[in-house]
Amino acid sequence: MSGIKMITLETPEDVGRLAADIFELEIHAKPTCVLGLATGSTPLPLYRQLVARNKAGRIDFSRVRTFNLDEYEGLAPDHEQSYRRFMQENLFDHINIRPENTHVPDGLASDPQAMFAEYERQISECGGIDLQLLGIGHDGHIGFNEPGDFFPPLTHDVVLTEQTRQANKRFFQSIDEVPLRAYTMGVGTVMAARKIVILITGKDKADILRRAFSEPVTPHVPASALQFHHDVTLICDRAAAGI
Ligand code: PGA
């Protein structure tokens, strides 16, 4: 498996704890660090750890800056299923981060192209992403970079695959309410991060874990691009590792 460091632990909670150790070290080493953050079920144990460690005085987020990977197109920041709201409810509202230091693509942008350029500019202005957190979709997406014929370089808009909409419908009343499109950092934006931590848990991710990291790199499995990054730590549970 390429140069990726793969660590297999017993449970999703163990995965969250080790990921939190990595975040804690990063923030201690660089209190002004820039974090790339992800939504979904997989990072929840990590976010619970970060909240607990902030409350215990172990991690200070007062100078940390964050950029989220993606957002649904057309959802307001306070929409129940928006990723901005997910981040507020699962992390930002419970830690001492400054609201102006948190960034999530604007699902309601009137000029999406200008918003994409501004998002990239803000990341650069902060000095680039120091530590990027990722999950993986069943189709191999990272952020909302869906399988395709090339690796999208920068923040852009995407049409969600049927598989992704089906996987995410559990959060909505019905499949019809799941947005058709989203905004996401590009694979290039992700690859520019200095360090990447990808969390993969559950038996249903075993097949895509193997395809992304043990088979040749292809944009039809966007996460496979990570094989070309020099500092990726993949933390998974035994179920995702297939053991
Ligand atoms: P999940 O989502 O953590 O809810 O499985 C991951 C993803 O779609 O990137």
mmCIF file of C-alpha atoms and ligand atoms in Angstrom:
data_model
loop_
_atom_site.group_PDB
_atom_site.id
_atom_site.type_symbol
_atom_site.label_atom_id
_atom_site.label_comp_id
_atom_site.label_asym_id
_atom_site.label_seq_id
_atom_site.Cartn_x
_atom_site.Cartn_y
_atom_site.Cartn_z
ATOM 1 C CA MET A 1 0.000 0.000 0.000
ATOM 2 C CA SER A 2 1.990 3.040 -1.289
ATOM 3 C CA GLY A 3 3.581 5.268 1.403
ATOM 4 C CA ILE A 4 0.409 5.566 3.420
ATOM 5 C CA LYS A 5 0.740 4.754 7.128
ATOM 6 C CA MET A 6 -2.183 2.480 7.980
ATOM 7 C CA ILE A 7 -3.148 1.937 11.606
ATOM 8 C CA THR A 8 -5.862 -0.570 12.479
ATOM 9 C CA LEU A 9 -7.622 -0.282 15.841
ATOM 10 C CA GLU A 10 -10.421 -2.202 17.504
ATOM 11 C CA THR A 11 -13.362 0.214 17.447
ATOM 12 C CA PRO A 12 -14.546 3.549 15.959
ATOM 13 C CA GLU A 13 -14.047 5.098 19.417
ATOM 14 C CA ASP A 14 -10.379 4.011 19.363
ATOM 15 C CA VAL A 15 -10.066 5.565 15.905
ATOM 16 C CA GLY A 16 -11.496 8.848 17.241
ATOM 17 C CA ARG A 17 -9.101 8.837 20.211
ATOM 18 C CA LEU A 18 -5.982 8.333 18.105
ATOM 19 C CA ALA A 19 -7.120 10.969 15.606
ATOM 20 C CA ALA A 20 -7.678 13.354 18.538
ATOM 21 C CA ASP A 21 -4.114 12.675 19.719
ATOM 22 C CA ILE A 22 -2.852 13.734 16.276
ATOM 23 C CA PHE A 23 -4.983 16.910 16.342
ATOM 24 C CA GLU A 24 -3.856 17.693 19.882
ATOM 25 C CA LEU A 25 -0.184 17.369 18.917
ATOM 26 C CA GLU A 26 -0.704 19.543 15.838
ATOM 27 C CA ILE A 27 -2.413 22.315 17.806
ATOM 28 C CA HIS A 28 0.228 22.205 20.559
ATOM 29 C CA ALA A 29 3.026 22.401 17.967
ATOM 30 C CA LYS A 30 1.303 25.256 16.097
ATOM 31 C CA PRO A 31 -1.453 27.047 18.037
ATOM 32 C CA THR A 32 -2.403 29.016 14.892
ATOM 33 C CA CYS A 33 -2.646 25.913 12.731
ATOM 34 C CA VAL A 34 -5.095 25.580 9.843
ATOM 35 C CA LEU A 35 -7.299 22.498 10.015
ATOM 36 C CA GLY A 36 -9.264 20.995 7.139
ATOM 37 C CA LEU A 37 -12.420 19.439 8.575
ATOM 38 C CA ALA A 38 -14.962 16.872 7.424
ATOM 39 C CA THR A 39 -18.579 15.990 8.178
ATOM 40 C CA GLY A 40 -20.313 12.588 8.229
ATOM 41 C CA SER A 41 -20.714 9.909 10.874
ATOM 42 C CA THR A 42 -17.098 8.773 10.856
ATOM 43 C CA PRO A 43 -15.515 11.867 12.495
ATOM 44 C CA LEU A 44 -18.069 12.091 15.323
ATOM 45 C CA PRO A 45 -15.976 10.147 17.884
ATOM 46 C CA LEU A 46 -13.031 12.452 17.049
ATOM 47 C CA TYR A 47 -15.169 15.569 17.533
ATOM 48 C CA ARG A 48 -16.444 14.257 20.882
ATOM 49 C CA GLN A 49 -12.826 13.811 21.961
ATOM 50 C CA LEU A 50 -11.857 17.309 20.816
ATOM 51 C CA VAL A 51 -14.769 18.832 22.741
ATOM 52 C CA ALA A 52 -13.849 16.870 25.889
ATOM 53 C CA ARG A 53 -10.173 17.805 25.605
ATOM 54 C CA ASN A 54 -11.058 21.478 25.089
ATOM 55 C CA LYS A 55 -13.282 21.416 28.173
ATOM 56 C CA ALA A 56 -10.508 19.715 30.136
ATOM 57 C CA GLY A 57 -8.089 22.501 29.160
ATOM 58 C CA ARG A 58 -5.912 20.217 27.056
ATOM 59 C CA ILE A 59 -6.557 21.853 23.667
ATOM 60 C CA ASP A 60 -6.912 25.578 23.037
ATOM 61 C CA PHE A 61 -8.721 26.437 19.791
ATOM 62 C CA SER A 62 -8.590 30.219 20.277
ATOM 63 C CA ARG A 63 -6.124 30.779 17.438
ATOM 64 C CA VAL A 64 -6.950 27.740 15.260
ATOM 65 C CA ARG A 65 -8.432 28.358 11.799
ATOM 66 C CA THR A 66 -10.624 25.760 10.037
ATOM 67 C CA PHE A 67 -11.855 25.106 6.509
ATOM 68 C CA ASN A 68 -14.509 22.489 5.840
ATOM 69 C CA LEU A 69 -14.385 20.289 2.793
ATOM 70 C CA ASP A 70 -17.860 20.769 1.439
ATOM 71 C CA GLU A 71 -21.473 21.910 1.650
ATOM 72 C CA TYR A 72 -24.741 21.048 -0.059
ATOM 73 C CA GLU A 73 -25.803 23.485 -2.761
ATOM 74 C CA GLY A 74 -28.955 25.399 -1.858
ATOM 75 C CA LEU A 75 -28.954 24.713 1.889
ATOM 76 C CA ALA A 76 -28.853 27.708 4.230
ATOM 77 C CA PRO A 77 -26.235 27.623 7.022
ATOM 78 C CA ASP A 78 -28.956 26.981 9.611
ATOM 79 C CA HIS A 79 -30.732 24.262 7.583
ATOM 80 C CA GLU A 80 -30.970 21.090 9.686
ATOM 81 C CA GLN A 81 -28.870 19.123 7.206
ATOM 82 C CA SER A 82 -26.366 21.783 6.198
ATOM 83 C CA TYR A 83 -22.755 20.976 6.925
ATOM 84 C CA ARG A 84 -22.303 24.395 8.566
ATOM 85 C CA ARG A 85 -24.978 23.417 11.078
ATOM 86 C CA PHE A 86 -23.414 19.957 11.530
ATOM 87 C CA MET A 87 -20.109 21.608 12.431
ATOM 88 C CA GLN A 88 -21.740 24.064 14.824
ATOM 89 C CA GLU A 89 -23.666 21.322 16.622
ATOM 90 C CA ASN A 90 -20.925 18.713 16.747
ATOM 91 C CA LEU A 91 -17.848 20.861 17.309
ATOM 92 C CA PHE A 92 -17.755 24.645 16.985
ATOM 93 C CA ASP A 93 -20.506 25.465 19.512
ATOM 94 C CA HIS A 94 -18.699 23.436 22.190
ATOM 95 C CA ILE A 95 -15.096 24.651 21.855
ATOM 96 C CA ASN A 96 -13.370 28.009 22.221
ATOM 97 C CA ILE A 97 -12.900 28.576 18.493
ATOM 98 C CA ARG A 98 -13.598 32.071 17.142
ATOM 99 C CA PRO A 99 -16.572 31.982 14.747
ATOM 100 C CA GLU A 100 -14.719 34.148 12.223
ATOM 101 C CA ASN A 101 -11.938 31.551 12.104
ATOM 102 C CA THR A 102 -14.285 28.793 10.874
ATOM 103 C CA HIS A 103 -15.033 28.451 7.168
ATOM 104 C CA VAL A 104 -17.560 26.274 5.340
ATOM 105 C CA PRO A 105 -18.441 26.789 1.649
ATOM 106 C CA ASP A 106 -21.597 28.906 1.356
ATOM 107 C CA GLY A 107 -24.439 26.726 0.086
ATOM 108 C CA LEU A 108 -26.410 29.841 -0.847
ATOM 109 C CA ALA A 109 -23.645 31.679 -2.729
ATOM 110 C CA SER A 110 -25.221 33.909 -5.389
ATOM 111 C CA ASP A 111 -22.023 33.711 -7.446
ATOM 112 C CA PRO A 112 -20.599 30.226 -6.808
ATOM 113 C CA GLN A 113 -17.549 30.742 -9.034
ATOM 114 C CA ALA A 114 -16.569 33.833 -7.039
ATOM 115 C CA MET A 115 -17.171 31.926 -3.780
ATOM 116 C CA PHE A 116 -14.880 29.077 -4.941
ATOM 117 C CA ALA A 117 -12.091 31.520 -5.825
ATOM 118 C CA GLU A 118 -12.530 33.321 -2.501
ATOM 119 C CA TYR A 119 -12.437 30.017 -0.558
ATOM 120 C CA GLU A 120 -9.160 29.042 -2.220
ATOM 121 C CA ARG A 121 -7.791 32.557 -1.642
ATOM 122 C CA GLN A 122 -8.665 32.412 2.070
ATOM 123 C CA ILE A 123 -6.953 29.026 2.444
ATOM 124 C CA SER A 124 -3.810 30.425 0.779
ATOM 125 C CA GLU A 125 -3.945 33.605 2.838
ATOM 126 C CA CYS A 126 -3.946 31.492 6.021
ATOM 127 C CA GLY A 127 -0.801 29.764 4.761
ATOM 128 C CA GLY A 128 -2.451 26.570 3.481
ATOM 129 C CA ILE A 129 -3.937 23.637 5.370
ATOM 130 C CA ASP A 130 -1.631 22.063 7.951
ATOM 131 C CA LEU A 131 -3.743 19.023 8.820
ATOM 132 C CA GLN A 132 -6.620 17.775 6.676
ATOM 133 C CA LEU A 133 -9.205 15.356 8.059
ATOM 134 C CA LEU A 134 -10.990 13.069 5.594
ATOM 135 C CA GLY A 135 -13.611 10.362 5.506
ATOM 136 C CA ILE A 136 -14.371 8.296 2.432
ATOM 137 C CA GLY A 137 -17.625 7.656 0.578
ATOM 138 C CA HIS A 138 -18.683 4.194 -0.542
ATOM 139 C CA ASP A 139 -17.903 5.287 -4.107
ATOM 140 C CA GLY A 140 -14.420 6.508 -3.102
ATOM 141 C CA HIS A 141 -15.248 10.195 -2.847
ATOM 142 C CA ILE A 142 -13.237 12.536 -0.621
ATOM 143 C CA GLY A 143 -15.046 15.729 0.220
ATOM 144 C CA PHE A 144 -17.720 15.537 -2.448
ATOM 145 C CA ASN A 145 -15.245 14.744 -5.233
ATOM 146 C CA GLU A 146 -17.194 12.001 -6.944
ATOM 147 C CA PRO A 147 -15.708 9.407 -9.352
ATOM 148 C CA GLY A 148 -14.914 10.918 -12.753
ATOM 149 C CA ASP A 149 -12.401 11.087 -15.568
ATOM 150 C CA PHE A 150 -10.012 13.523 -13.866
ATOM 151 C CA PHE A 151 -9.038 14.800 -10.420
ATOM 152 C CA PRO A 152 -10.660 18.234 -9.897
ATOM 153 C CA PRO A 153 -7.925 20.623 -8.790
ATOM 154 C CA LEU A 154 -9.801 23.359 -6.909
ATOM 155 C CA THR A 155 -13.033 24.130 -5.052
ATOM 156 C CA HIS A 156 -15.909 23.570 -7.460
ATOM 157 C CA ASP A 157 -19.483 22.331 -7.790
ATOM 158 C CA VAL A 158 -20.457 18.711 -8.305
ATOM 159 C CA VAL A 159 -23.455 16.600 -9.180
ATOM 160 C CA LEU A 160 -23.823 14.021 -6.414
ATOM 161 C CA THR A 161 -23.935 10.376 -7.443
ATOM 162 C CA GLU A 162 -27.030 8.312 -6.778
ATOM 163 C CA GLN A 163 -24.934 6.178 -4.382
ATOM 164 C CA THR A 164 -23.957 9.247 -2.334
ATOM 165 C CA ARG A 165 -27.540 10.567 -2.232
ATOM 166 C CA GLN A 166 -28.783 7.135 -1.131
ATOM 167 C CA ALA A 167 -26.081 6.930 1.573
ATOM 168 C CA ASN A 168 -26.993 10.400 2.890
ATOM 169 C CA LYS A 169 -30.770 10.080 2.722
ATOM 170 C CA ARG A 170 -30.749 8.693 6.259
ATOM 171 C CA PHE A 171 -30.430 12.304 7.440
ATOM 172 C CA PHE A 172 -33.368 13.614 5.373
ATOM 173 C CA GLN A 173 -37.128 12.896 5.395
ATOM 174 C CA SER A 174 -36.914 11.328 1.937
ATOM 175 C CA ILE A 175 -34.516 10.878 -0.998
ATOM 176 C CA ASP A 176 -36.282 13.770 -2.793
ATOM 177 C CA GLU A 177 -35.002 16.178 -0.154
ATOM 178 C CA VAL A 178 -31.339 15.191 -0.593
ATOM 179 C CA PRO A 179 -29.736 17.960 -2.684
ATOM 180 C CA LEU A 180 -28.638 16.992 -6.190
ATOM 181 C CA ARG A 181 -25.520 19.130 -6.111
ATOM 182 C CA ALA A 182 -22.818 20.263 -3.719
ATOM 183 C CA TYR A 183 -19.757 22.484 -3.415
ATOM 184 C CA THR A 184 -16.453 20.888 -2.487
ATOM 185 C CA MET A 185 -12.744 21.541 -2.204
ATOM 186 C CA GLY A 186 -10.973 19.902 -5.144
ATOM 187 C CA VAL A 187 -8.775 16.834 -4.871
ATOM 188 C CA GLY A 188 -5.942 19.287 -5.561
ATOM 189 C CA THR A 189 -6.983 21.465 -2.600
ATOM 190 C CA VAL A 190 -6.900 18.375 -0.372
ATOM 191 C CA MET A 191 -3.569 17.158 -1.777
ATOM 192 C CA ALA A 192 -1.972 20.546 -1.019
ATOM 193 C CA ALA A 193 -2.453 19.961 2.741
ATOM 194 C CA ARG A 194 0.804 19.317 4.593
ATOM 195 C CA LYS A 195 -0.596 16.306 6.453
ATOM 196 C CA ILE A 196 -3.696 14.211 5.896
ATOM 197 C CA VAL A 197 -5.536 11.940 8.323
ATOM 198 C CA ILE A 198 -8.238 9.747 6.825
ATOM 199 C CA LEU A 199 -10.630 7.849 9.097
ATOM 200 C CA ILE A 200 -12.431 4.756 7.823
ATOM 201 C CA THR A 201 -14.720 2.641 9.988
ATOM 202 C CA GLY A 202 -17.296 -0.077 9.453
ATOM 203 C CA LYS A 203 -17.611 -3.244 7.417
ATOM 204 C CA ASP A 204 -19.414 -1.380 4.639
ATOM 205 C CA LYS A 205 -16.192 0.576 3.938
ATOM 206 C CA ALA A 206 -13.907 -2.486 3.653
ATOM 207 C CA ASP A 207 -14.295 -2.815 -0.102
ATOM 208 C CA ILE A 208 -13.634 0.852 -0.904
ATOM 209 C CA LEU A 209 -10.670 0.968 1.512
ATOM 210 C CA ARG A 210 -9.049 -1.867 -0.412
ATOM 211 C CA ARG A 211 -9.878 -0.385 -3.827
ATOM 212 C CA ALA A 212 -8.618 3.098 -2.918
ATOM 213 C CA PHE A 213 -5.319 2.116 -1.345
ATOM 214 C CA SER A 214 -4.318 -1.302 -2.728
ATOM 215 C CA GLU A 215 -5.198 -0.772 -6.392
ATOM 216 C CA PRO A 216 -3.786 1.644 -8.992
ATOM 217 C CA VAL A 217 -4.518 5.353 -8.655
ATOM 218 C CA THR A 218 -7.538 6.382 -10.739
ATOM 219 C CA PRO A 219 -9.963 9.338 -10.700
ATOM 220 C CA HIS A 220 -12.724 6.728 -10.773
ATOM 221 C CA VAL A 221 -11.752 6.210 -7.110
ATOM 222 C CA PRO A 222 -10.924 9.795 -6.045
ATOM 223 C CA ALA A 223 -9.408 8.775 -2.685
ATOM 224 C CA SER A 224 -6.758 6.777 -4.533
ATOM 225 C CA ALA A 225 -4.992 10.116 -5.250
ATOM 226 C CA LEU A 226 -3.864 10.026 -1.620
ATOM 227 C CA GLN A 227 -1.373 7.322 -2.603
ATOM 228 C CA PHE A 228 0.644 10.193 -4.138
ATOM 229 C CA HIS A 229 0.659 12.307 -0.960
ATOM 230 C CA HIS A 230 3.797 12.160 1.192
ATOM 231 C CA ASP A 231 2.133 12.293 4.625
ATOM 232 C CA VAL A 232 -1.115 10.357 4.942
ATOM 233 C CA THR A 233 -2.169 8.456 8.055
ATOM 234 C CA LEU A 234 -5.095 6.099 7.499
ATOM 235 C CA ILE A 235 -6.737 5.081 10.763
ATOM 236 C CA CYS A 236 -9.352 2.366 10.489
ATOM 237 C CA ASP A 237 -11.168 -0.123 12.657
ATOM 238 C CA ARG A 238 -10.892 -3.879 12.186
ATOM 239 C CA ALA A 239 -14.196 -4.027 10.366
ATOM 240 C CA ALA A 240 -13.042 -1.610 7.637
ATOM 241 C CA ALA A 241 -9.676 -3.359 7.454
ATOM 242 C CA GLY A 242 -11.574 -6.581 6.763
ATOM 243 C CA ILE A 243 -10.036 -8.482 9.694
HETATM 244 P P1 PGA B 1 -19.670 8.909 6.556
HETATM 245 O O1 PGA B 1 -19.409 9.806 5.266
HETATM 246 O O2 PGA B 1 -18.576 9.242 7.510
HETATM 247 O O3 PGA B 1 -21.028 9.357 7.062
HETATM 248 O O4 PGA B 1 -19.634 7.498 6.099
HETATM 249 C C1 PGA B 1 -18.154 9.808 4.695
HETATM 250 C C2 PGA B 1 -18.167 10.510 3.370
HETATM 251 O O5 PGA B 1 -19.193 10.466 2.666
HETATM 252 O O6 PGA B 1 -17.143 11.123 3.022
#
